[in-house]
Amino acid sequence: MKKEVLNITGMTCASCSRAVERQVNKIEGIQSAVVNLATEKLTVEFDTEKTDLDHVKEAVVKAGYGVGEDEESFREVLIPVEGMTCASCSQAVERAVKKLPGIREASVNLATEKAKVVYDSTRTRVSEIKGAIQKAGYRPLDIEIGSTADYEKDKTERETKLLRRRLIFAAIFTIPLFYIAMGHMIGLPVPQFMSPHSNPLNFALVQMALVLPVMISGYRFYTSGFSRLFKGAPNMDSLIAVGTGAAFVYGIYAVIRIMQGDAEYAGHLYFETAGVIITLILLGKYLETVSKGKTSQAIKSLMGLQPKTATVISDGKETQIPVDEVEAGDIVLVRPGEKIPVDGVVIEGRTSVDESMLTGESIPVEKNPGNQVVGASINKNGTIRFKATKVGKDTTLARIIQLVEEAQGSKAPIAKMADVISGYFVPIVMIIAVLAGLAWFLSGESIEFSLTIFISVLVIACPCALGLATPTAIMVGTGKGAEYGILIRGGEALETAHKIQTVVLDKTGTITEGDPKVTDIITSGLISERELLELSASAERGSEHPLGEAIIKEARERGYPLWDTEDFQAVPGHGIEVSVQGKKMLLGNRKLMNDRGVDMTLTDKADQLAQEGKTPMYVVADGKLAGIIAVADVIKPSSKKAVEQLHDLGIEVVMITGDNKRTAEAVAKQIGIKRVLAEVLPEDKANEVKKLQSEGKRTAMVGDGINDAPALAQADIGIAIGSGTDVAMESADIVLMRSDLTDVPVAIRLSRQTIRNIKQNLFWAFGYNTAGIPIAAGLLHLFGGPLLNPMIAAAAMAFSSVSVVSNALRLRRFKP
């Protein structure tokens, strides 16, 4: 299966996105096709053996929409060029660059001697652009690369400026049109040559001349609306096009009747209705675009964190290069105050690094040789050299951006209801409009009255609000989470999180620091304390268990030697078997001792250690109990607070661990957890989660994302705590970049607020249409009330989308 994201052009409302999904899902081999109206992107999963991306693009075009280029792969680069002397030189460079594949824009400024190139980084490289300039006979110098964030920002600004220009242009003609059409009714002066009483033809022709530029400024409503109508899948533009088109056509009919001498028709012109409707909808679209630009602020902020250059050391020389050109294995120098350009491992120097941009944690983290550093974090006070390990799209920041983008492009299950309704919505509205107009006409009302009803119903119906209700809230919610180091992987995870009733917490590394230390060494009298620790540490050299690592660390700190081992064998969840210095060693928990029939003499001491929250490890040499080594893992300061906050949210908290029951209960008691699942093998954690789910509880599993991966996948919501390991990113629905349990209740609260916001949006969108359409159809007029003017209907329709997006933006005020 392959997953691709395509930019879709020409969509205006929820029925558009539904039409694209329907057409793409018809292709054999499509697993899923989801369109996000707010981001205008199609996320499609398909079987590469049955179909390909070209078939998907063909389906989108067949549905009546366009496929734009992937903006994420485009980069903007400024290349200083030496050797240009005149305009023909700059044209030669432009021509040479434009011949390369994937070049969107190439313009050379002779005055600054720089070539600005916008190119698809998946189809061509900077080196190829430089090569083309060189072939043209000029010398390219060091480049300046613009970030994707800058490019996206420019794109949004261009769209906003275009809409603003169209709106201003339309308003310039609509204001006098409205004044001429309506001013005389309230006694405002109108020039004599266009008075409806003395010069009705001039009155009509001036209005027609003023409305034409307005309709031209809104030409997209007609090109999109009528094409969709003829394809049998009308959208919001179709409603506007038919409504204003009908008003304009009736206006022309009225002009013809006036020319024939019927001056009465000067009072039945509909030109101002068409003009005002288009202007108001352009205003709504402009405000909506401005608001939508704010919803993706989190992504722009993350992208803006990427440093643009890096200082690489090669053959002992320092060279500053664009960050895009850093390769894995390069040695990078970072001075105090500079941003770390890519992920890597410190090889020289000591410093503290501010990683708050990724984790939300304000306290700088100490970095020494061997420690990992993360791209985009800020080096505070020391000069370091590090070896680049992850560059480009593999860096932690790039993967976080990708995760957030995928989440923002996804749909929550709650959106499916809106999608289904919007798919049928526009055709039903058109039928209602026709039936309502006909019904009033047949009841004896004039054709002008019936036309008013017809236009009002068409114009007031707004599937835009339905289509934007969910994705805008998800965009703001997931973006806000990323701001605080909480990565929510999709709309489904965001929705499910608000229903969580039980949270299962792994003990080691989640509730505790995950860095156990030896606290007690007790011998049975067979061997000395030193020999017990030496043999145990030597035996644990082949183990990767945290308890074993603590014993090895203790022996090394005391300066004890470690011996070679033979016949090492791990007994998962129980302990190890190994030969050290000719002795057959057995290290593990009481269960292992019972299974092997070892004579136990220190059980009381072990029980006492367990009650203190320590983990006792039994050590057996040649079949006899040699002693006990107790290891304790310190509880994180935030664990108790997190459990209290989860309880305040009405959520049951369960602790799961492989430790013995007494130790587990001692830890649980300290932080206020009542239900404990102890002595659970790693492979059985998923089964324990399954048992909780069988009790009818929506369950979240919180773990470190490595040995807890099966349990994270089994849970309704898997929450990986820690700085985003590869496995955590893949197996968890939510990734907490800080190793802080208090982020779990924060994630659940964010989910609850986002879903509440979506429900408010959907209520407004559904409620608006449910109330608006009957009023537009003349329901109030039927009982002696007023008739809805089409211009008021247009204003209401334009601002319904703005209100939904504005409500979603309230989520930006969320604080942990």
mmCIF file with all atom_site columns, C-alpha atoms in Angstrom, residues 150-292:
data_model
loop_
_atom_site.group_PDB
_atom_site.id
_atom_site.type_symbol
_atom_site.label_atom_id
_atom_site.label_alt_id
_atom_site.label_comp_id
_atom_site.label_asym_id
_atom_site.label_entity_id
_atom_site.label_seq_id
_atom_site.pdbx_PDB_ins_code
_atom_site.Cartn_x
_atom_site.Cartn_y
_atom_site.Cartn_z
_atom_site.occupancy
_atom_site.B_iso_or_equiv
_atom_site.pdbx_formal_charge
_atom_site.auth_seq_id
_atom_site.auth_comp_id
_atom_site.auth_asym_id
_atom_site.auth_atom_id
_atom_site.pdbx_PDB_model_num
ATOM 1   C CA . ASP A 1 150 ? 8.252   31.308 3.578   1.00 0.00 ? 150 ASP A CA 1
ATOM 2   C CA . TYR A 1 151 ? 6.901   29.822 0.365   1.00 0.00 ? 151 TYR A CA 1
ATOM 3   C CA . GLU A 1 152 ? 3.617   28.719 1.980   1.00 0.00 ? 152 GLU A CA 1
ATOM 4   C CA . LYS A 1 153 ? 3.280   32.138 3.581   1.00 0.00 ? 153 LYS A CA 1
ATOM 5   C CA . ASP A 1 154 ? 3.814   33.828 0.188   1.00 0.00 ? 154 ASP A CA 1
ATOM 6   C CA . LYS A 1 155 ? 1.192   31.529 -1.385  1.00 0.00 ? 155 LYS A CA 1
ATOM 7   C CA . THR A 1 156 ? -1.396  32.395 1.295   1.00 0.00 ? 156 THR A CA 1
ATOM 8   C CA . GLU A 1 157 ? -0.588  36.084 0.982   1.00 0.00 ? 157 GLU A CA 1
ATOM 9   C CA . ARG A 1 158 ? -0.981  35.922 -2.810  1.00 0.00 ? 158 ARG A CA 1
ATOM 10  C CA . GLU A 1 159 ? -4.416  34.291 -2.480  1.00 0.00 ? 159 GLU A CA 1
ATOM 11  C CA . THR A 1 160 ? -5.496  36.842 0.123   1.00 0.00 ? 160 THR A CA 1
ATOM 12  C CA . LYS A 1 161 ? -4.288  39.787 -1.992  1.00 0.00 ? 161 LYS A CA 1
ATOM 13  C CA . LEU A 1 162 ? -6.063  38.442 -5.096  1.00 0.00 ? 162 LEU A CA 1
ATOM 14  C CA . LEU A 1 163 ? -9.358  38.095 -3.208  1.00 0.00 ? 163 LEU A CA 1
ATOM 15  C CA . ARG A 1 164 ? -8.923  41.556 -1.674  1.00 0.00 ? 164 ARG A CA 1
ATOM 16  C CA . ARG A 1 165 ? -8.370  43.092 -5.125  1.00 0.00 ? 165 ARG A CA 1
ATOM 17  C CA . ARG A 1 166 ? -11.472 41.359 -6.505  1.00 0.00 ? 166 ARG A CA 1
ATOM 18  C CA . LEU A 1 167 ? -13.513 42.435 -3.477  1.00 0.00 ? 167 LEU A CA 1
ATOM 19  C CA . ILE A 1 168 ? -12.422 46.104 -3.788  1.00 0.00 ? 168 ILE A CA 1
ATOM 20  C CA . PHE A 1 169 ? -13.066 46.043 -7.560  1.00 0.00 ? 169 PHE A CA 1
ATOM 21  C CA . ALA A 1 170 ? -16.557 44.571 -7.025  1.00 0.00 ? 170 ALA A CA 1
ATOM 22  C CA . ALA A 1 171 ? -17.354 47.044 -4.206  1.00 0.00 ? 171 ALA A CA 1
ATOM 23  C CA . ILE A 1 172 ? -16.370 50.062 -6.376  1.00 0.00 ? 172 ILE A CA 1
ATOM 24  C CA . PHE A 1 173 ? -19.182 49.172 -8.786  1.00 0.00 ? 173 PHE A CA 1
ATOM 25  C CA . THR A 1 174 ? -21.652 47.651 -6.278  1.00 0.00 ? 174 THR A CA 1
ATOM 26  C CA . ILE A 1 175 ? -21.915 50.747 -4.036  1.00 0.00 ? 175 ILE A CA 1
ATOM 27  C CA . PRO A 1 176 ? -23.136 53.100 -6.816  1.00 0.00 ? 176 PRO A CA 1
ATOM 28  C CA . LEU A 1 177 ? -25.275 50.254 -8.241  1.00 0.00 ? 177 LEU A CA 1
ATOM 29  C CA . PHE A 1 178 ? -26.999 49.783 -4.885  1.00 0.00 ? 178 PHE A CA 1
ATOM 30  C CA . TYR A 1 179 ? -27.409 53.571 -4.456  1.00 0.00 ? 179 TYR A CA 1
ATOM 31  C CA . ILE A 1 180 ? -28.998 54.007 -7.887  1.00 0.00 ? 180 ILE A CA 1
ATOM 32  C CA . ALA A 1 181 ? -31.296 50.983 -7.487  1.00 0.00 ? 181 ALA A CA 1
ATOM 33  C CA . MET A 1 182 ? -32.471 51.640 -3.927  1.00 0.00 ? 182 MET A CA 1
ATOM 34  C CA . GLY A 1 183 ? -31.697 55.332 -3.165  1.00 0.00 ? 183 GLY A CA 1
ATOM 35  C CA . HIS A 1 184 ? -34.804 56.785 -4.787  1.00 0.00 ? 184 HIS A CA 1
ATOM 36  C CA . MET A 1 185 ? -37.006 54.538 -2.575  1.00 0.00 ? 185 MET A CA 1
ATOM 37  C CA . ILE A 1 186 ? -35.859 56.321 0.586   1.00 0.00 ? 186 ILE A CA 1
ATOM 38  C CA . GLY A 1 187 ? -35.747 59.805 -0.920  1.00 0.00 ? 187 GLY A CA 1
ATOM 39  C CA . LEU A 1 188 ? -32.041 60.045 -1.764  1.00 0.00 ? 188 LEU A CA 1
ATOM 40  C CA . PRO A 1 189 ? -31.281 62.244 -4.808  1.00 0.00 ? 189 PRO A CA 1
ATOM 41  C CA . VAL A 1 190 ? -30.667 60.440 -8.128  1.00 0.00 ? 190 VAL A CA 1
ATOM 42  C CA . PRO A 1 191 ? -29.476 62.349 -11.271 1.00 0.00 ? 191 PRO A CA 1
ATOM 43  C CA . GLN A 1 192 ? -32.364 63.238 -13.558 1.00 0.00 ? 192 GLN A CA 1
ATOM 44  C CA . PHE A 1 193 ? -30.956 61.452 -16.629 1.00 0.00 ? 193 PHE A CA 1
ATOM 45  C CA . MET A 1 194 ? -31.191 58.089 -14.810 1.00 0.00 ? 194 MET A CA 1
ATOM 46  C CA . SER A 1 195 ? -34.366 58.649 -12.815 1.00 0.00 ? 195 SER A CA 1
ATOM 47  C CA . PRO A 1 196 ? -36.619 55.561 -12.851 1.00 0.00 ? 196 PRO A CA 1
ATOM 48  C CA . HIS A 1 197 ? -39.647 57.824 -13.361 1.00 0.00 ? 197 HIS A CA 1
ATOM 49  C CA . SER A 1 198 ? -38.464 60.145 -16.158 1.00 0.00 ? 198 SER A CA 1
ATOM 50  C CA . ASN A 1 199 ? -35.732 57.997 -17.803 1.00 0.00 ? 199 ASN A CA 1
ATOM 51  C CA . PRO A 1 200 ? -36.477 54.327 -16.946 1.00 0.00 ? 200 PRO A CA 1
ATOM 52  C CA . LEU A 1 201 ? -34.342 52.965 -19.812 1.00 0.00 ? 201 LEU A CA 1
ATOM 53  C CA . ASN A 1 202 ? -31.248 54.904 -18.685 1.00 0.00 ? 202 ASN A CA 1
ATOM 54  C CA . PHE A 1 203 ? -31.988 53.786 -15.125 1.00 0.00 ? 203 PHE A CA 1
ATOM 55  C CA . ALA A 1 204 ? -31.927 50.137 -16.265 1.00 0.00 ? 204 ALA A CA 1
ATOM 56  C CA . LEU A 1 205 ? -28.932 50.418 -18.633 1.00 0.00 ? 205 LEU A CA 1
ATOM 57  C CA . VAL A 1 206 ? -26.696 52.151 -16.031 1.00 0.00 ? 206 VAL A CA 1
ATOM 58  C CA . GLN A 1 207 ? -27.443 49.350 -13.554 1.00 0.00 ? 207 GLN A CA 1
ATOM 59  C CA . MET A 1 208 ? -26.665 46.705 -16.181 1.00 0.00 ? 208 MET A CA 1
ATOM 60  C CA . ALA A 1 209 ? -23.368 48.462 -17.014 1.00 0.00 ? 209 ALA A CA 1
ATOM 61  C CA . LEU A 1 210 ? -22.428 48.586 -13.307 1.00 0.00 ? 210 LEU A CA 1
ATOM 62  C CA . VAL A 1 211 ? -23.283 44.929 -12.558 1.00 0.00 ? 211 VAL A CA 1
ATOM 63  C CA . LEU A 1 212 ? -21.214 43.479 -15.423 1.00 0.00 ? 212 LEU A CA 1
ATOM 64  C CA . PRO A 1 213 ? -17.781 44.349 -13.869 1.00 0.00 ? 213 PRO A CA 1
ATOM 65  C CA . VAL A 1 214 ? -19.012 42.896 -10.552 1.00 0.00 ? 214 VAL A CA 1
ATOM 66  C CA . MET A 1 215 ? -19.961 39.635 -12.248 1.00 0.00 ? 215 MET A CA 1
ATOM 67  C CA . ILE A 1 216 ? -16.587 39.588 -14.034 1.00 0.00 ? 216 ILE A CA 1
ATOM 68  C CA . SER A 1 217 ? -14.796 39.943 -10.658 1.00 0.00 ? 217 SER A CA 1
ATOM 69  C CA . GLY A 1 218 ? -16.728 36.881 -9.471  1.00 0.00 ? 218 GLY A CA 1
ATOM 70  C CA . TYR A 1 219 ? -16.228 34.931 -12.713 1.00 0.00 ? 219 TYR A CA 1
ATOM 71  C CA . ARG A 1 220 ? -14.952 31.880 -10.804 1.00 0.00 ? 220 ARG A CA 1
ATOM 72  C CA . PHE A 1 221 ? -18.410 31.316 -9.339  1.00 0.00 ? 221 PHE A CA 1
ATOM 73  C CA . TYR A 1 222 ? -19.754 30.937 -12.891 1.00 0.00 ? 222 TYR A CA 1
ATOM 74  C CA . THR A 1 223 ? -16.914 28.875 -14.434 1.00 0.00 ? 223 THR A CA 1
ATOM 75  C CA . SER A 1 224 ? -16.859 26.476 -11.476 1.00 0.00 ? 224 SER A CA 1
ATOM 76  C CA . GLY A 1 225 ? -20.588 26.539 -10.729 1.00 0.00 ? 225 GLY A CA 1
ATOM 77  C CA . PHE A 1 226 ? -21.916 25.848 -14.222 1.00 0.00 ? 226 PHE A CA 1
ATOM 78  C CA . SER A 1 227 ? -19.229 23.250 -15.055 1.00 0.00 ? 227 SER A CA 1
ATOM 79  C CA . ARG A 1 228 ? -20.141 21.330 -11.876 1.00 0.00 ? 228 ARG A CA 1
ATOM 80  C CA . LEU A 1 229 ? -23.855 21.706 -12.673 1.00 0.00 ? 229 LEU A CA 1
ATOM 81  C CA . PHE A 1 230 ? -23.405 20.280 -16.198 1.00 0.00 ? 230 PHE A CA 1
ATOM 82  C CA . LYS A 1 231 ? -21.394 17.374 -14.739 1.00 0.00 ? 231 LYS A CA 1
ATOM 83  C CA . GLY A 1 232 ? -24.367 16.506 -12.515 1.00 0.00 ? 232 GLY A CA 1
ATOM 84  C CA . ALA A 1 233 ? -22.596 17.291 -9.234  1.00 0.00 ? 233 ALA A CA 1
ATOM 85  C CA . PRO A 1 234 ? -23.482 20.898 -8.329  1.00 0.00 ? 234 PRO A CA 1
ATOM 86  C CA . ASN A 1 235 ? -21.609 22.716 -5.561  1.00 0.00 ? 235 ASN A CA 1
ATOM 87  C CA . MET A 1 236 ? -21.892 25.980 -3.644  1.00 0.00 ? 236 MET A CA 1
ATOM 88  C CA . ASP A 1 237 ? -20.684 27.940 -6.692  1.00 0.00 ? 237 ASP A CA 1
ATOM 89  C CA . SER A 1 238 ? -23.542 26.365 -8.671  1.00 0.00 ? 238 SER A CA 1
ATOM 90  C CA . LEU A 1 239 ? -26.065 27.871 -6.221  1.00 0.00 ? 239 LEU A CA 1
ATOM 91  C CA . ILE A 1 240 ? -24.486 31.328 -6.543  1.00 0.00 ? 240 ILE A CA 1
ATOM 92  C CA . ALA A 1 241 ? -24.126 31.051 -10.330 1.00 0.00 ? 241 ALA A CA 1
ATOM 93  C CA . VAL A 1 242 ? -27.745 29.947 -10.879 1.00 0.00 ? 242 VAL A CA 1
ATOM 94  C CA . GLY A 1 243 ? -29.157 32.465 -8.367  1.00 0.00 ? 243 GLY A CA 1
ATOM 95  C CA . THR A 1 244 ? -27.279 35.558 -9.615  1.00 0.00 ? 244 THR A CA 1
ATOM 96  C CA . GLY A 1 245 ? -27.485 34.318 -13.211 1.00 0.00 ? 245 GLY A CA 1
ATOM 97  C CA . ALA A 1 246 ? -31.278 34.104 -12.912 1.00 0.00 ? 246 ALA A CA 1
ATOM 98  C CA . ALA A 1 247 ? -31.390 37.626 -11.431 1.00 0.00 ? 247 ALA A CA 1
ATOM 99  C CA . PHE A 1 248 ? -29.228 38.974 -14.295 1.00 0.00 ? 248 PHE A CA 1
ATOM 100 C CA . VAL A 1 249 ? -31.239 37.204 -17.024 1.00 0.00 ? 249 VAL A CA 1
ATOM 101 C CA . TYR A 1 250 ? -34.499 38.517 -15.539 1.00 0.00 ? 250 TYR A CA 1
ATOM 102 C CA . GLY A 1 251 ? -32.919 41.997 -15.448 1.00 0.00 ? 251 GLY A CA 1
ATOM 103 C CA . ILE A 1 252 ? -32.150 41.770 -19.195 1.00 0.00 ? 252 ILE A CA 1
ATOM 104 C CA . TYR A 1 253 ? -35.759 40.671 -19.804 1.00 0.00 ? 253 TYR A CA 1
ATOM 105 C CA . ALA A 1 254 ? -36.907 43.746 -17.857 1.00 0.00 ? 254 ALA A CA 1
ATOM 106 C CA . VAL A 1 255 ? -34.628 46.017 -19.970 1.00 0.00 ? 255 VAL A CA 1
ATOM 107 C CA . ILE A 1 256 ? -36.171 44.575 -23.154 1.00 0.00 ? 256 ILE A CA 1
ATOM 108 C CA . ARG A 1 257 ? -39.697 45.234 -21.785 1.00 0.00 ? 257 ARG A CA 1
ATOM 109 C CA . ILE A 1 258 ? -38.723 48.838 -20.895 1.00 0.00 ? 258 ILE A CA 1
ATOM 110 C CA . MET A 1 259 ? -37.400 49.297 -24.453 1.00 0.00 ? 259 MET A CA 1
ATOM 111 C CA . GLN A 1 260 ? -40.813 48.108 -25.670 1.00 0.00 ? 260 GLN A CA 1
ATOM 112 C CA . GLY A 1 261 ? -42.416 50.890 -23.647 1.00 0.00 ? 261 GLY A CA 1
ATOM 113 C CA . ASP A 1 262 ? -43.401 49.032 -20.468 1.00 0.00 ? 262 ASP A CA 1
ATOM 114 C CA . ALA A 1 263 ? -41.910 51.484 -17.911 1.00 0.00 ? 263 ALA A CA 1
ATOM 115 C CA . GLU A 1 264 ? -43.347 49.469 -14.989 1.00 0.00 ? 264 GLU A CA 1
ATOM 116 C CA . TYR A 1 265 ? -40.427 47.030 -15.296 1.00 0.00 ? 265 TYR A CA 1
ATOM 117 C CA . ALA A 1 266 ? -38.051 49.750 -14.035 1.00 0.00 ? 266 ALA A CA 1
ATOM 118 C CA . GLY A 1 267 ? -39.250 48.716 -10.571 1.00 0.00 ? 267 GLY A CA 1
ATOM 119 C CA . HIS A 1 268 ? -38.533 45.021 -11.153 1.00 0.00 ? 268 HIS A CA 1
ATOM 120 C CA . LEU A 1 269 ? -34.832 45.030 -12.007 1.00 0.00 ? 269 LEU A CA 1
ATOM 121 C CA . TYR A 1 270 ? -32.653 42.473 -10.210 1.00 0.00 ? 270 TYR A CA 1
ATOM 122 C CA . PHE A 1 271 ? -29.200 43.795 -11.179 1.00 0.00 ? 271 PHE A CA 1
ATOM 123 C CA . GLU A 1 272 ? -28.466 45.158 -7.705  1.00 0.00 ? 272 GLU A CA 1
ATOM 124 C CA . THR A 1 273 ? -29.387 41.767 -6.187  1.00 0.00 ? 273 THR A CA 1
ATOM 125 C CA . ALA A 1 274 ? -26.821 39.979 -8.375  1.00 0.00 ? 274 ALA A CA 1
ATOM 126 C CA . GLY A 1 275 ? -24.138 42.626 -7.661  1.00 0.00 ? 275 GLY A CA 1
ATOM 127 C CA . VAL A 1 276 ? -24.640 42.757 -3.898  1.00 0.00 ? 276 VAL A CA 1
ATOM 128 C CA . ILE A 1 277 ? -24.772 38.940 -3.598  1.00 0.00 ? 277 ILE A CA 1
ATOM 129 C CA . ILE A 1 278 ? -21.436 38.509 -5.438  1.00 0.00 ? 278 ILE A CA 1
ATOM 130 C CA . THR A 1 279 ? -19.758 41.301 -3.429  1.00 0.00 ? 279 THR A CA 1
ATOM 131 C CA . LEU A 1 280 ? -20.967 39.941 -0.087  1.00 0.00 ? 280 LEU A CA 1
ATOM 132 C CA . ILE A 1 281 ? -19.832 36.406 -0.951  1.00 0.00 ? 281 ILE A CA 1
ATOM 133 C CA . LEU A 1 282 ? -16.422 37.729 -2.078  1.00 0.00 ? 282 LEU A CA 1
ATOM 134 C CA . LEU A 1 283 ? -16.227 39.510 1.303   1.00 0.00 ? 283 LEU A CA 1
ATOM 135 C CA . GLY A 1 284 ? -17.067 36.248 3.090   1.00 0.00 ? 284 GLY A CA 1
ATOM 136 C CA . LYS A 1 285 ? -14.468 34.341 1.037   1.00 0.00 ? 285 LYS A CA 1
ATOM 137 C CA . TYR A 1 286 ? -11.827 36.979 1.790   1.00 0.00 ? 286 TYR A CA 1
ATOM 138 C CA . LEU A 1 287 ? -12.493 36.886 5.559   1.00 0.00 ? 287 LEU A CA 1
ATOM 139 C CA . GLU A 1 288 ? -12.578 33.072 5.432   1.00 0.00 ? 288 GLU A CA 1
ATOM 140 C CA . THR A 1 289 ? -9.172  32.943 3.671   1.00 0.00 ? 289 THR A CA 1
ATOM 141 C CA . VAL A 1 290 ? -7.660  35.316 6.242   1.00 0.00 ? 290 VAL A CA 1
ATOM 142 C CA . SER A 1 291 ? -9.053  33.152 9.077   1.00 0.00 ? 291 SER A CA 1
ATOM 143 C CA . LYS A 1 292 ? -7.992  29.868 7.454   1.00 0.00 ? 292 LYS A CA 1
#
